[in-house]
Short mmCIF file of N, CA and C in Angstrom, two decimals:
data_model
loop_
_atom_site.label_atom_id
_atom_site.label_comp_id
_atom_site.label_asym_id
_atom_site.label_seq_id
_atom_site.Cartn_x
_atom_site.Cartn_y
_atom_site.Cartn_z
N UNK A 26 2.83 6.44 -91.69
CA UNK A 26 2.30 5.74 -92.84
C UNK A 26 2.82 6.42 -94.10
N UNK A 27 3.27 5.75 -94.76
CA UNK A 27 4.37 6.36 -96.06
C UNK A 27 3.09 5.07 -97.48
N UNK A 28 2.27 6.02 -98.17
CA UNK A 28 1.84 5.82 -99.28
C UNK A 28 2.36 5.82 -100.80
N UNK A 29 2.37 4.60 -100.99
CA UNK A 29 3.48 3.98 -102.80
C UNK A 29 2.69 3.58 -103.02
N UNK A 30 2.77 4.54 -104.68
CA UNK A 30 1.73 4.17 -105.28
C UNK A 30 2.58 4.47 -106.65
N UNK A 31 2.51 3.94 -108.11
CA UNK A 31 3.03 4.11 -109.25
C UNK A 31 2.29 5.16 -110.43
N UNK A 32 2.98 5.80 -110.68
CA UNK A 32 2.69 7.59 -111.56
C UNK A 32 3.65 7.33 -112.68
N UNK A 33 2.72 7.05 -113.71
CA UNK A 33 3.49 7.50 -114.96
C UNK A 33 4.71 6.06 -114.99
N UNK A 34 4.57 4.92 -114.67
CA UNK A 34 4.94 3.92 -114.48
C UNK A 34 6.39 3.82 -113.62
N UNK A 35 6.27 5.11 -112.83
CA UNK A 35 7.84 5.29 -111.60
C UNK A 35 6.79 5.08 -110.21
N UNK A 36 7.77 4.38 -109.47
CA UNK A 36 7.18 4.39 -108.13
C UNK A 36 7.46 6.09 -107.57
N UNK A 37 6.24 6.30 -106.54
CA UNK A 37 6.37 7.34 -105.85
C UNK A 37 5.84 7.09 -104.43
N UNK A 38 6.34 7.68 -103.60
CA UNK A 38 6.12 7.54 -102.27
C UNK A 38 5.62 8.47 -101.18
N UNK A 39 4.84 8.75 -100.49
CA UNK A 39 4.26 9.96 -100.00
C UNK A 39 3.89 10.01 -98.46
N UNK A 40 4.75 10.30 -97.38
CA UNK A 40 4.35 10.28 -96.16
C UNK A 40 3.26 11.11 -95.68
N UNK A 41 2.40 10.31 -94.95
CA UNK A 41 0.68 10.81 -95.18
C UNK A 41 0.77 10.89 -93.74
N UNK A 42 1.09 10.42 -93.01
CA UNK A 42 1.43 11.11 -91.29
C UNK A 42 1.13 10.01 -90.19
N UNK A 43 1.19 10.57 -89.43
CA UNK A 43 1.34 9.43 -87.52
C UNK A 43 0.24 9.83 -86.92
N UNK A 44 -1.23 9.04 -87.16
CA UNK A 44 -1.97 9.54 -85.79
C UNK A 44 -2.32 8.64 -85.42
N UNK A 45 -3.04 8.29 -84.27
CA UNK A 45 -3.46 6.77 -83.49
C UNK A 45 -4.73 6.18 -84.14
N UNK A 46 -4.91 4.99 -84.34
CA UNK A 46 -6.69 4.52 -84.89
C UNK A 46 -7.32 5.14 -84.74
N UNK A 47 -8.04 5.06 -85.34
CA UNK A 47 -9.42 5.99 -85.25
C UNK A 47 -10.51 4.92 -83.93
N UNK A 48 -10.27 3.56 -84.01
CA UNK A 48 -10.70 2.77 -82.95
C UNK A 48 -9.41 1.87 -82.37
N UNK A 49 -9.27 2.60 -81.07
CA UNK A 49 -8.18 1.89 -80.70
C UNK A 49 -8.51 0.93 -79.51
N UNK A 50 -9.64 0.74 -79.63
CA UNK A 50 -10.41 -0.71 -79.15
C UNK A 50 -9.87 -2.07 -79.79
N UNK A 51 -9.95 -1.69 -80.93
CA UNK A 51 -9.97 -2.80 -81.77
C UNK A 51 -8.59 -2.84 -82.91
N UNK A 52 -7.86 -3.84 -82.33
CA UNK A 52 -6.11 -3.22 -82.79
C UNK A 52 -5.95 -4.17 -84.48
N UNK A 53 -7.26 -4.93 -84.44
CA UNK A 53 -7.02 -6.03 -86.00
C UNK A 53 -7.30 -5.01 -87.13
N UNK A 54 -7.12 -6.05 -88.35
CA UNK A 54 -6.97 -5.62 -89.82
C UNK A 54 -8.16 -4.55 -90.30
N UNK A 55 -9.26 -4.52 -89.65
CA UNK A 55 -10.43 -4.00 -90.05
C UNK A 55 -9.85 -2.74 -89.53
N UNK A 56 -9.59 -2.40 -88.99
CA UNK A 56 -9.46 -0.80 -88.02
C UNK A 56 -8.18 -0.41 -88.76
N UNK A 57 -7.39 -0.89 -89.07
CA UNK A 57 -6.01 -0.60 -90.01
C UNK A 57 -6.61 0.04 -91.19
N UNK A 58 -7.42 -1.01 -91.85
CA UNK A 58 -7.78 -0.70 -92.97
C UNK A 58 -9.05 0.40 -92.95
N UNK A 59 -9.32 0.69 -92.62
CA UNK A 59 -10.54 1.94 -91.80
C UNK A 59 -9.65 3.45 -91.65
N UNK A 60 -7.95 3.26 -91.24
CA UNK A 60 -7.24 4.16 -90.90
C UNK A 60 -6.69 4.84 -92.06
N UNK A 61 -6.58 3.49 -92.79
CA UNK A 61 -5.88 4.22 -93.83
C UNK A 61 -6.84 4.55 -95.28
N UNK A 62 -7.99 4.13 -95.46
CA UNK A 62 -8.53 4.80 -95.96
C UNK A 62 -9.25 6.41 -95.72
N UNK A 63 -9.05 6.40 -94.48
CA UNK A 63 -9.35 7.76 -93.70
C UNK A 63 -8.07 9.00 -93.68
N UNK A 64 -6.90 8.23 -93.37
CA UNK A 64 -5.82 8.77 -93.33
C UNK A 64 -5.61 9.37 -95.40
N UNK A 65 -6.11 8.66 -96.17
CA UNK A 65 -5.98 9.17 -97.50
C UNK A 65 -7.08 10.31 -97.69
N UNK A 66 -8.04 10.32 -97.19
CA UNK A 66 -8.92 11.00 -97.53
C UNK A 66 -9.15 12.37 -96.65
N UNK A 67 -8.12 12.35 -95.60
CA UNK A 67 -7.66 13.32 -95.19
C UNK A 67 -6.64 14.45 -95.69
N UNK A 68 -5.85 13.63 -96.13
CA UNK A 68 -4.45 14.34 -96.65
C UNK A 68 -4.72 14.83 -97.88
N UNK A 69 -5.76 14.44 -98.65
CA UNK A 69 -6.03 15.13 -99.83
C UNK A 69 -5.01 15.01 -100.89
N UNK A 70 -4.37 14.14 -100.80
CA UNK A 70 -3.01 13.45 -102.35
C UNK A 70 -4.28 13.40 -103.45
N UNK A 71 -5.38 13.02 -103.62
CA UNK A 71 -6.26 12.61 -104.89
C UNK A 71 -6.04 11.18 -104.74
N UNK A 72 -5.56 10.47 -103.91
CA UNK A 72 -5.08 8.92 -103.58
C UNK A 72 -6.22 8.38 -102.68
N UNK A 73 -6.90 7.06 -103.23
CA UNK A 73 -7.84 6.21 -102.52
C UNK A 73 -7.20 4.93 -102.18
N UNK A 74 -7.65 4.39 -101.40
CA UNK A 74 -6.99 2.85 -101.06
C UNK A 74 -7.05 1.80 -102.47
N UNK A 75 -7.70 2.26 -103.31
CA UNK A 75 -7.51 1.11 -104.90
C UNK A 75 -6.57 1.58 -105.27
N UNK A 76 -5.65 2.66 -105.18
CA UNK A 76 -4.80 3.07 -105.73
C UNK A 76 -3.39 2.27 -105.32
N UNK A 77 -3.89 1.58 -104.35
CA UNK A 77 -2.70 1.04 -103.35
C UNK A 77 -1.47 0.05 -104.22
N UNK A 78 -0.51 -0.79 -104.39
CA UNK A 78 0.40 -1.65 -105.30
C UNK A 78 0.33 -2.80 -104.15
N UNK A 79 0.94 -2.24 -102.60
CA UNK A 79 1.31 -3.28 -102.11
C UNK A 79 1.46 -2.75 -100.88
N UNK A 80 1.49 -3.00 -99.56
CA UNK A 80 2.14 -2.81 -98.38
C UNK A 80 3.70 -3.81 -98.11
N UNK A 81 4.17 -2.56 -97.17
CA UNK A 81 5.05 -3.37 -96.15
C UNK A 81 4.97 -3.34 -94.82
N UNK A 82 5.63 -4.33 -94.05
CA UNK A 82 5.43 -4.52 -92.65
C UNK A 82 6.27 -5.86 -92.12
N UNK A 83 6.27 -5.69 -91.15
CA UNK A 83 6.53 -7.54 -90.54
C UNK A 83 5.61 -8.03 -90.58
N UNK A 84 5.82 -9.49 -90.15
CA UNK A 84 5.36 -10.45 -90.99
C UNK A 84 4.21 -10.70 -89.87
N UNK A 85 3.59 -9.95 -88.90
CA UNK A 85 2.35 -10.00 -88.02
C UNK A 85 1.39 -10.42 -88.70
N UNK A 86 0.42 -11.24 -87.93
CA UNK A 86 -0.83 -11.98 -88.82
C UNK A 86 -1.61 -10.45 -89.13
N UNK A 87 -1.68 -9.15 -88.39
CA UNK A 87 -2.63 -8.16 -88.81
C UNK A 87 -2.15 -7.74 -90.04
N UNK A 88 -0.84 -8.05 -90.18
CA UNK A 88 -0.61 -7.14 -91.94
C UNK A 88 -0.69 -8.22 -92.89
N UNK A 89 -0.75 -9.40 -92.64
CA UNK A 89 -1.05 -10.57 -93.56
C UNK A 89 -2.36 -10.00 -93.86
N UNK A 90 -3.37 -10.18 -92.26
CA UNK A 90 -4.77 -10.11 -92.76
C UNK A 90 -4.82 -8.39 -93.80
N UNK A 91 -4.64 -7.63 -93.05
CA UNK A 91 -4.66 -6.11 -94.20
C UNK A 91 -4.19 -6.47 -95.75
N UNK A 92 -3.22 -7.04 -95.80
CA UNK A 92 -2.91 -7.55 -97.07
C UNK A 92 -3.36 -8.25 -97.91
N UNK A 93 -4.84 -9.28 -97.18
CA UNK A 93 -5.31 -9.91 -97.59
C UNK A 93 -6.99 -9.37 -98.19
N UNK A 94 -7.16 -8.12 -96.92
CA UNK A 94 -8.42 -7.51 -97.39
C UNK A 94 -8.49 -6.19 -98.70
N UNK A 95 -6.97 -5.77 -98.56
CA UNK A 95 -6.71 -4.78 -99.74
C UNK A 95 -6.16 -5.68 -101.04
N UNK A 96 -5.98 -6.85 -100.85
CA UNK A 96 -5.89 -7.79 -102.19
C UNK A 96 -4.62 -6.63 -103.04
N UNK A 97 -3.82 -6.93 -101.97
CA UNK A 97 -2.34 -6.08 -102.30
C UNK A 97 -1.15 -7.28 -101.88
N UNK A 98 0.06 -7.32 -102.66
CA UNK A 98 1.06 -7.99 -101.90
C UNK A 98 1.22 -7.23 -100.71
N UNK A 99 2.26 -8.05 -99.99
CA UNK A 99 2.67 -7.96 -98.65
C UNK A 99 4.35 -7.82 -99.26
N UNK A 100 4.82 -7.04 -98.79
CA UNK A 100 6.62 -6.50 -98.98
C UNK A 100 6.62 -7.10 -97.27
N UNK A 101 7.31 -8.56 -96.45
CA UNK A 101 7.65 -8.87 -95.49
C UNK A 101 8.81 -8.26 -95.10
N UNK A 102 8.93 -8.24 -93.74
CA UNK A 102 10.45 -7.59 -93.59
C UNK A 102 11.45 -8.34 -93.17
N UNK A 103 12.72 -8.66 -93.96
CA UNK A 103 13.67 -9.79 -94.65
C UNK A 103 14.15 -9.62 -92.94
N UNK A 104 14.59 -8.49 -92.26
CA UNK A 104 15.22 -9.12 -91.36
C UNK A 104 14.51 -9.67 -90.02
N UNK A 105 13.18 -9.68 -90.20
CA UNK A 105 12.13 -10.44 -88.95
C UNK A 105 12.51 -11.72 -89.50
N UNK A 106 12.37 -12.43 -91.29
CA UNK A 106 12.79 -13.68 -91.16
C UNK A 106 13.99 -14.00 -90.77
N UNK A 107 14.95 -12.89 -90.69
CA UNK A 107 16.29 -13.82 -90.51
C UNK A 107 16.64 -14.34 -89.12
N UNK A 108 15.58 -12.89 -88.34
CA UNK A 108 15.85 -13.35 -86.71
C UNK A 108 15.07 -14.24 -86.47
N UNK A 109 13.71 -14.87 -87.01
CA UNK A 109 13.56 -15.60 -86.53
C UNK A 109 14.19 -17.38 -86.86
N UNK A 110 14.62 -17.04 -88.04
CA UNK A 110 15.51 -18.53 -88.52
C UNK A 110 16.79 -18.34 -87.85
N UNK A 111 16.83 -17.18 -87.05
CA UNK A 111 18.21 -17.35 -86.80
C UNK A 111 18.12 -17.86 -84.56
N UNK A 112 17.09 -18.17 -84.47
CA UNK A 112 16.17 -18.35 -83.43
C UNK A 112 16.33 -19.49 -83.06
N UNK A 113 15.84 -20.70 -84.48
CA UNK A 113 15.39 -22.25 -84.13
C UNK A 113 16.71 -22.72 -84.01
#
């Protein structure tokens, strides 16, 4: 998980680390978003999830939905659309 967030009006970027859900029962948007507010408040940057601009990801309905509950854009990833237009 790599955290961008804008300082002094420059983007900055901050790899906050790899660990598994905290509920890995439950693989949807709620438990994402549970991770990574946990995952910030671990690492101790002074960074909360309002601090957030935007995520990226493919274009999976769980990062739509995350994207939709952090009321952040979604950065899609250009080459999931191309394979899949390059599909039909």
């Amino acid at each position: 998980v790599c955290f961008v967030y804008m300082h002094n009006a420059w983007p900055k970027s901050t790899f906050l680390g790899m660990l598994p859900l905290l509920n890995e029962e439950s693989l949807g948007a709620d438990s994402h978003v549970e991770y990574f507010k946990a995952l910030l408040l671990i690492t101790n940057y002074g960074k909360s999830i309002n601090d957030l601009d935007f995520i990226v990801g493919d274009n999976c309905a769980t990062n739509k939905s995350i994207s939709t509950k952090l009321n952040v854009p979604m950065v899609g990833c250009a080459s999931h659309r191309l394979n899949l237009a390059a599909m039909k």
